[in-house]
Coordinates of C-alpha atoms and ligand atoms in Angstrom, one line a residue:
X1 CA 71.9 106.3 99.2
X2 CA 72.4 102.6 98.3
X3 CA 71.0 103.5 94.7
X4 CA 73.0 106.6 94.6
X5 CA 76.2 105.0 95.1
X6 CA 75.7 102.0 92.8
X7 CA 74.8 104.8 90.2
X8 CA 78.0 106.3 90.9
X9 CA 80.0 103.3 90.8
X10 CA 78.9 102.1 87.5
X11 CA 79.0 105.6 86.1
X12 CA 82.7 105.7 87.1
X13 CA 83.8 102.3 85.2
X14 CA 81.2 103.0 82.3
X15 CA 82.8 106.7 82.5
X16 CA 86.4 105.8 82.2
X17 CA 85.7 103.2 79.7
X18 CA 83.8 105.6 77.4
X19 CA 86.1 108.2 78.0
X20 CA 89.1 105.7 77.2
X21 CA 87.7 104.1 73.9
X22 CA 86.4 107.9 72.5
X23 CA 89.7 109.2 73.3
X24 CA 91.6 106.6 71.7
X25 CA 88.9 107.7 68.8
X26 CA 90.7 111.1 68.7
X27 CA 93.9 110.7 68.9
X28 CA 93.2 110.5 64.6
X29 CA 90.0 112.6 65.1
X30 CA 90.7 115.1 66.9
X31 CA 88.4 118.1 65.7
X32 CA 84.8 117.8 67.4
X33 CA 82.7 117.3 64.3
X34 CA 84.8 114.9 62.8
X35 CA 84.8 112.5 65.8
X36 CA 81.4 112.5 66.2
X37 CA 81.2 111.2 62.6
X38 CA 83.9 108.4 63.7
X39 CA 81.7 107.6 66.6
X40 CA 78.9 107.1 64.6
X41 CA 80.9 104.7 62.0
X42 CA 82.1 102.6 64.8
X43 CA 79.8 99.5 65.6
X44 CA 81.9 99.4 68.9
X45 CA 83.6 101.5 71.5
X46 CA 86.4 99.7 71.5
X47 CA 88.5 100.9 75.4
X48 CA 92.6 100.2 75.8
X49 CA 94.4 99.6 78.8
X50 CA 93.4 102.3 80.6
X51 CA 90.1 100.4 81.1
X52 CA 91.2 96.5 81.5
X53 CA 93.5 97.6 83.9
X54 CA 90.3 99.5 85.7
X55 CA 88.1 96.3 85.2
X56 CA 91.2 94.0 87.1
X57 CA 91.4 96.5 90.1
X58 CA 87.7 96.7 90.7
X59 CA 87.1 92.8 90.7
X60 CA 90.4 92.6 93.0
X61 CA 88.8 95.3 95.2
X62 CA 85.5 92.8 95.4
X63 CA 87.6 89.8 95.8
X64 CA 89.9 90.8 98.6
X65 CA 87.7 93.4 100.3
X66 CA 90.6 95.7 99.8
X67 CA 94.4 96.5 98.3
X68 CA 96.0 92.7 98.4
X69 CA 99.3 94.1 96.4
X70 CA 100.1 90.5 95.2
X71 CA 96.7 89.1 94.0
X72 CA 96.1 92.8 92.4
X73 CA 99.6 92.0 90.4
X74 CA 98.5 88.8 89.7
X75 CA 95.1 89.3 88.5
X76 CA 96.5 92.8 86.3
X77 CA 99.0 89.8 84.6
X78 CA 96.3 88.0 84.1
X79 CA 94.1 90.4 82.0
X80 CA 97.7 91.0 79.9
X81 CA 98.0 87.4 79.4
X82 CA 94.5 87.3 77.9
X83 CA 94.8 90.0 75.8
X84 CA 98.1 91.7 75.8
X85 CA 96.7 93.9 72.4
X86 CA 95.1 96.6 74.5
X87 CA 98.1 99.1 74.0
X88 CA 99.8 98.5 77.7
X89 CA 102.8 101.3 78.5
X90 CA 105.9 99.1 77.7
X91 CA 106.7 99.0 81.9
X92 CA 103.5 96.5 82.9
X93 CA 104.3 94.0 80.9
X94 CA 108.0 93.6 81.7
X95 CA 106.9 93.7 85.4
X96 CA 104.3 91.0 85.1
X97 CA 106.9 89.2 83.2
X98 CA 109.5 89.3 85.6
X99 CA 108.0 88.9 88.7
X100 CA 106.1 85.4 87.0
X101 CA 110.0 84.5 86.1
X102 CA 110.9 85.4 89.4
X103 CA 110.7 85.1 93.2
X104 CA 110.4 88.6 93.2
X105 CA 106.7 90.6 94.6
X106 CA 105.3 93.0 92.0
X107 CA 106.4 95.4 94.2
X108 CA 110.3 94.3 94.4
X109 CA 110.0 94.0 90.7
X110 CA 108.1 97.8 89.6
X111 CA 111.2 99.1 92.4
X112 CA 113.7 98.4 89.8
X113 CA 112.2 99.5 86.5
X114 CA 113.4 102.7 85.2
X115 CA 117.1 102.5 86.6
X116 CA 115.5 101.6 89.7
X117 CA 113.8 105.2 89.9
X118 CA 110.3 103.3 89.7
X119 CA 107.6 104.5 86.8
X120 CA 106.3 108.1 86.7
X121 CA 103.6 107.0 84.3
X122 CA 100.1 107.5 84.4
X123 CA 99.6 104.1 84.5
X124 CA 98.5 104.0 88.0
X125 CA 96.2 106.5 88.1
X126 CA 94.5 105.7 84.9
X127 CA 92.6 102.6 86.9
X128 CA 92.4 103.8 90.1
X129 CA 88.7 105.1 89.9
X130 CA 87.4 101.6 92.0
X131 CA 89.9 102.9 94.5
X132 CA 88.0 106.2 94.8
X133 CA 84.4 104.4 94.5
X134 CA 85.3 101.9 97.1
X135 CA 87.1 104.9 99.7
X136 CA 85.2 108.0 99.1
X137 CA 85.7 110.0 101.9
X138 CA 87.4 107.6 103.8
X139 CA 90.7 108.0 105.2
X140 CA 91.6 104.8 103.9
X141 CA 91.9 106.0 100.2
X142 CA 95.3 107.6 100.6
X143 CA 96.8 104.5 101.6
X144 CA 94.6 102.4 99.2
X145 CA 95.6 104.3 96.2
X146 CA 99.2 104.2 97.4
X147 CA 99.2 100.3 97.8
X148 CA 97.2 99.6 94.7
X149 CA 100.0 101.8 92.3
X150 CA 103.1 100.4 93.9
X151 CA 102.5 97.0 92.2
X152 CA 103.2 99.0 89.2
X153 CA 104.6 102.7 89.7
X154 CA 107.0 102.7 92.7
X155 CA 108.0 106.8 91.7
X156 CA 106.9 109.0 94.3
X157 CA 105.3 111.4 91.4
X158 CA 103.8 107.9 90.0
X159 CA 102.1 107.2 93.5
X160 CA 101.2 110.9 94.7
X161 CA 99.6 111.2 91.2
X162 CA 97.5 107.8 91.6
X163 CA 96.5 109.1 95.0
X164 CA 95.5 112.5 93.6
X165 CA 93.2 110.7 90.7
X166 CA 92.0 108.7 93.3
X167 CA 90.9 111.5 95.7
X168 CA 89.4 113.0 92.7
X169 CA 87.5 109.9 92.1
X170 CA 86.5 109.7 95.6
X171 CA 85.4 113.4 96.3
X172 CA 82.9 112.7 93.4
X173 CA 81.6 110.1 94.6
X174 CA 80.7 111.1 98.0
X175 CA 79.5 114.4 96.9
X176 CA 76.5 111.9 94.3
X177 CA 76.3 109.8 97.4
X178 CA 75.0 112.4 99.3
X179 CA 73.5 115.0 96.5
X180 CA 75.8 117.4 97.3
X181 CA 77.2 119.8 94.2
X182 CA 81.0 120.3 94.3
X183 CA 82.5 123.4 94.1
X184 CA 85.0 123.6 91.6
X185 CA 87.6 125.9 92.9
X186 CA 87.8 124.4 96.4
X187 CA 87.6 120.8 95.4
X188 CA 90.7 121.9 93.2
X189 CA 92.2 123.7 96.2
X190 CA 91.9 120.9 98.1
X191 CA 93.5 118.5 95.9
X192 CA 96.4 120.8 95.8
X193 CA 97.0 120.3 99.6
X194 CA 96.5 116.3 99.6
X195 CA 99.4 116.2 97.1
X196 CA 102.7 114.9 98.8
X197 CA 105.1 115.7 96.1
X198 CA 105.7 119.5 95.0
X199 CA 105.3 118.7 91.5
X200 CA 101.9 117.5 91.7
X201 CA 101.1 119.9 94.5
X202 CA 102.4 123.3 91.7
X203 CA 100.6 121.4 89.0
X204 CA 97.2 121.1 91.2
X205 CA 97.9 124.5 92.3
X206 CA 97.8 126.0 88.3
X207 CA 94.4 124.4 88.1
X208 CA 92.9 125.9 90.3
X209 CA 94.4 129.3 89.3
X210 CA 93.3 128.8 86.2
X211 CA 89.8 127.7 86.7
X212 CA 89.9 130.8 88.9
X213 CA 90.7 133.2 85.9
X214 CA 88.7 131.6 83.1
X215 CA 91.9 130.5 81.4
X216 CA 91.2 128.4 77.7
X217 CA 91.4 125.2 77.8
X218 CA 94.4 124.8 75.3
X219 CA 96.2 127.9 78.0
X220 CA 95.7 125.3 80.8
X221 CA 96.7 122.1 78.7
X222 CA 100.1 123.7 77.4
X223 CA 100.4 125.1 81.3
X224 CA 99.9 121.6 82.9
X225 CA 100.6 119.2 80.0
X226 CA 99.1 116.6 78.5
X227 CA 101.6 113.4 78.0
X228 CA 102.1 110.1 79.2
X229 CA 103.7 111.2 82.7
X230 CA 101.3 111.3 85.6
X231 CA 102.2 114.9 86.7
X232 CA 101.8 116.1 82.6
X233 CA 98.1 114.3 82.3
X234 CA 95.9 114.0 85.3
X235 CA 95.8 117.5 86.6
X236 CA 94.6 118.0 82.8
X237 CA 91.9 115.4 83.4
X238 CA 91.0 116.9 86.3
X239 CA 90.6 120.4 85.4
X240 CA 88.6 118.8 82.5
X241 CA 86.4 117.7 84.7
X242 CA 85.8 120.5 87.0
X243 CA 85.5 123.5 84.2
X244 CA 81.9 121.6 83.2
X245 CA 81.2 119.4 86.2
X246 CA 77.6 119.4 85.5
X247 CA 78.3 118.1 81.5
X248 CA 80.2 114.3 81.2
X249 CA 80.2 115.4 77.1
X250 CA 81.5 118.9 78.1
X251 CA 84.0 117.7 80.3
X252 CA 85.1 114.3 77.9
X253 CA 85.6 116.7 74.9
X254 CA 87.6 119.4 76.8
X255 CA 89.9 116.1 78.4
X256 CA 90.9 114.6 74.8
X257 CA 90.3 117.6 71.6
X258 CA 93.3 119.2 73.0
X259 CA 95.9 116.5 72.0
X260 CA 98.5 114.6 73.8
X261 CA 97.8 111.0 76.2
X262 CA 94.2 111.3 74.6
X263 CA 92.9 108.0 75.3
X264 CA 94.1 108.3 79.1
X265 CA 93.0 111.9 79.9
X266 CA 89.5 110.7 78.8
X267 CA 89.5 107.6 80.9
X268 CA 90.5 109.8 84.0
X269 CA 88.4 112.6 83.0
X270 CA 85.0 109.9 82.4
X271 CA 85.8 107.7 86.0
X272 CA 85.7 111.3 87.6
X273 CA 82.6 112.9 85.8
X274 CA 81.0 109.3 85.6
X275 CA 81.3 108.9 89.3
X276 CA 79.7 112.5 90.1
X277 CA 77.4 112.4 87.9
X278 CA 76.3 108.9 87.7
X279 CA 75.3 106.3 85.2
X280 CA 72.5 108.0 83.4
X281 CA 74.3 111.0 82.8
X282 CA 76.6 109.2 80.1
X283 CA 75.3 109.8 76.1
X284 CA 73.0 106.7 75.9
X285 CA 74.1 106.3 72.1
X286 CA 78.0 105.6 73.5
X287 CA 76.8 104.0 76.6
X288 CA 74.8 101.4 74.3
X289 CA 78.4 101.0 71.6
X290 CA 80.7 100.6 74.8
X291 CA 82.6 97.1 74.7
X292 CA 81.7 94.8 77.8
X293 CA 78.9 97.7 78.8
X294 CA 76.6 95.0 80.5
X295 CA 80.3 93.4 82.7
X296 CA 80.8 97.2 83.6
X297 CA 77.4 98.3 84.8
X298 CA 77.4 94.7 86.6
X299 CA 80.7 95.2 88.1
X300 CA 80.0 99.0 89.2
X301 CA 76.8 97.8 91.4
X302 CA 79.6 94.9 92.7
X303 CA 81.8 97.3 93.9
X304 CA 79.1 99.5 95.6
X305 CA 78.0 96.5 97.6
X306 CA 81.4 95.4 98.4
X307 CA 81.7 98.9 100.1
X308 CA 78.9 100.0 100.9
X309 CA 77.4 103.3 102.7
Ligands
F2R401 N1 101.3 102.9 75.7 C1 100.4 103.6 75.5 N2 100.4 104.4 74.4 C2 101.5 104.4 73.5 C3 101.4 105.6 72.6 C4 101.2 106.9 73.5 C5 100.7 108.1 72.7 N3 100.9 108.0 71.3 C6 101.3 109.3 73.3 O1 102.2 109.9 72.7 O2 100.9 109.7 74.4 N4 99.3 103.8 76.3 C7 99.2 103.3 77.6 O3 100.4 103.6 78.3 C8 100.2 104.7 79.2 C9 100.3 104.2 80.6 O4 101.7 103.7 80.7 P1 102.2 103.1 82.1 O5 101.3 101.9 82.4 O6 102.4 104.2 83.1 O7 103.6 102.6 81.5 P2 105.1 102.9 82.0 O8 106.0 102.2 81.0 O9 105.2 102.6 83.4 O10 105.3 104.5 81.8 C10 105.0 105.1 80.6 C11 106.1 105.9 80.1 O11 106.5 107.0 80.9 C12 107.9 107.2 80.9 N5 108.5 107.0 82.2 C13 107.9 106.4 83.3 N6 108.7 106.4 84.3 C14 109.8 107.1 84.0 C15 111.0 107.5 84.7 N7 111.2 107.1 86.0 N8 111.9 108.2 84.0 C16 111.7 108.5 82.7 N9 110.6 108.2 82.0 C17 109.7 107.5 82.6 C18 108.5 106.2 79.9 O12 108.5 106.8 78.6 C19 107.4 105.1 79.9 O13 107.4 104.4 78.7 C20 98.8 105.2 78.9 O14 98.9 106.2 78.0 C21 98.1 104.0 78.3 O15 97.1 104.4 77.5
MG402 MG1 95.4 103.2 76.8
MG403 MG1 97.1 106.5 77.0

């Protein structure tokens, strides 16, 4: 089990990063052959924010043996500081600079973005997969994934849809922990029922009515969206994932051909298919081009020992 989840762990950071820097790939090459080609042509797999964002919450995870909202903020500033190119959403950045201008928490600070409505990007849920690795099936996660999006995404949909991600994440892993294989339709079922907000809830529920019917791909993405808001992007991801659970390529091109948030819906889409399928599962020719490969793999296995079986 201890290899199993270490495999798991890595596979979900390698996953998301692949996903993130082959989706940000197809947002100008978006027709299957063509990206190939542009994967070929690229010495590196460069990933976005989607992925330093993943890399900060996994190594606060190790750290603080948990969700320490303040450190998390700090060391997510941190990682913008050093390299603030990596395409963040305009809300992180105003947050990390506020609360460093302030003696406001990240918390008090993400409350009052967006006329104080809090963000309903995806933001959160984009690098909660460590959340998921570290919880699994632990009743913990809820409140984990909860405590690590407030320090960014105070809107109910923005949490619920982080938790959701995060559940995803989390079923996936315990299911390779213990080499179980998931059943799509219940696991979709189920994800339905965990959601606290009826948005997410009705948009969870259409995925799994539509895995259920065999609906196309580009049915289900125009159905559920595919943008930059939580609730129009990771139920996508997920169904993404659970069409073709037993294919990370299947899944990953299904996630980002069909337009919209493309970098995001693959790095949610990867941390999920990464994390049930584990690491060897991921094309060895983009595992080998992914940027800061080694850190990930390294920090995957960290992870798994921080939490382990
Ligand atoms: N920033 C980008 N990409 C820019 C181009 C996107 C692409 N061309 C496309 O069309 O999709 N990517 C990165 O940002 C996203 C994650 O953003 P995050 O961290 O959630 O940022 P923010 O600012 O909190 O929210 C994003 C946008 O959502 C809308 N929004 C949020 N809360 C709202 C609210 N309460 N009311 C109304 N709108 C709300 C705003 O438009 C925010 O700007 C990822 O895609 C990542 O890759
Ligand atoms: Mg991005
Ligand atoms: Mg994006």
């Amino acid at each position: 089990p201890r290899d199993r989840l270490s495999s798991s762990a890595a596979g979900a950071l390698l996953g998301c990063a692949l996903g993130d820097a082959i989706g940000e790939l197809a947002f100008s090459h978006a027709a299957e052959e063509e990206l190939a080609n542009a994967i070929s042509a690229q010495p590196k797999l460069i990933y976005t924010d989607d992925t330093a964002m993943t890399i900060a919450l996994a190594e606060s995870l190790i750290e603080e043996g948990g969700i320490d909202q303040q450190r998390l903020g700090q060391r997510l500033a941190d990682h913008f500081a050093e390299e603030p190119w990596r395409g963040y959403g305009p809300g992180p950045p105003k947050i990390f600079r506020k609360a460093r201008n302030s003696n406001l928490t990240f918390t008090q600070v993400a409350r009052d973005l967006y006329n104080g409505e809090g963000s309903l990007g995806n933001g959160a849920a984009m690098r909660v997969g460590p959340v998921g690795v570290a919880y699994r099936d632990r009743p913990e996660l809820w409140d984990a994934a909860h405590a690590s999006a407030e320090v960014t995404h105070a809107h109910p949909i923005g949490r619920d849809g982080a938790a959701v991600q995060a559940l995803a994440v989390g079923v996936a892993t315990a299911h390779a922990l213990h080499g179980r294989r998931l059943d799509p339709l219940v696991t979709a079922e189920s994800l339905a029922s965990a959601a606290e907000t009826n948005l997410i809830r009705e948009k969870m529920e259409a995925v799994a009515r539509l895995l259920a019917e065999g609906a196309p791909p580009p049915k289900v993405a125009d159905t559920v969206g595919r943008s930059i808001a939580v609730h129009e992007s990771m139920p996508f991801a997920i169904y993404a994932f659970l069409k073709t659970p037993q294919s990370f390529q299947e899944s990953l091109h299904c996630a980002i051909l069909n337009g919209g948030d493309v970098d995001t819906l693959g790095a949610m889409t990867g941390a999920i298919s990464g994390a049930y399928l584990g690491i060897d599962a991921l094309p060895i020719g983009c595992r080998i081009k992914v940027e800061n490969g080694a850190y990930l793999e390294t920090l995957g296995k960290r992870l798994a020992e921080a939490f382990p079986a």
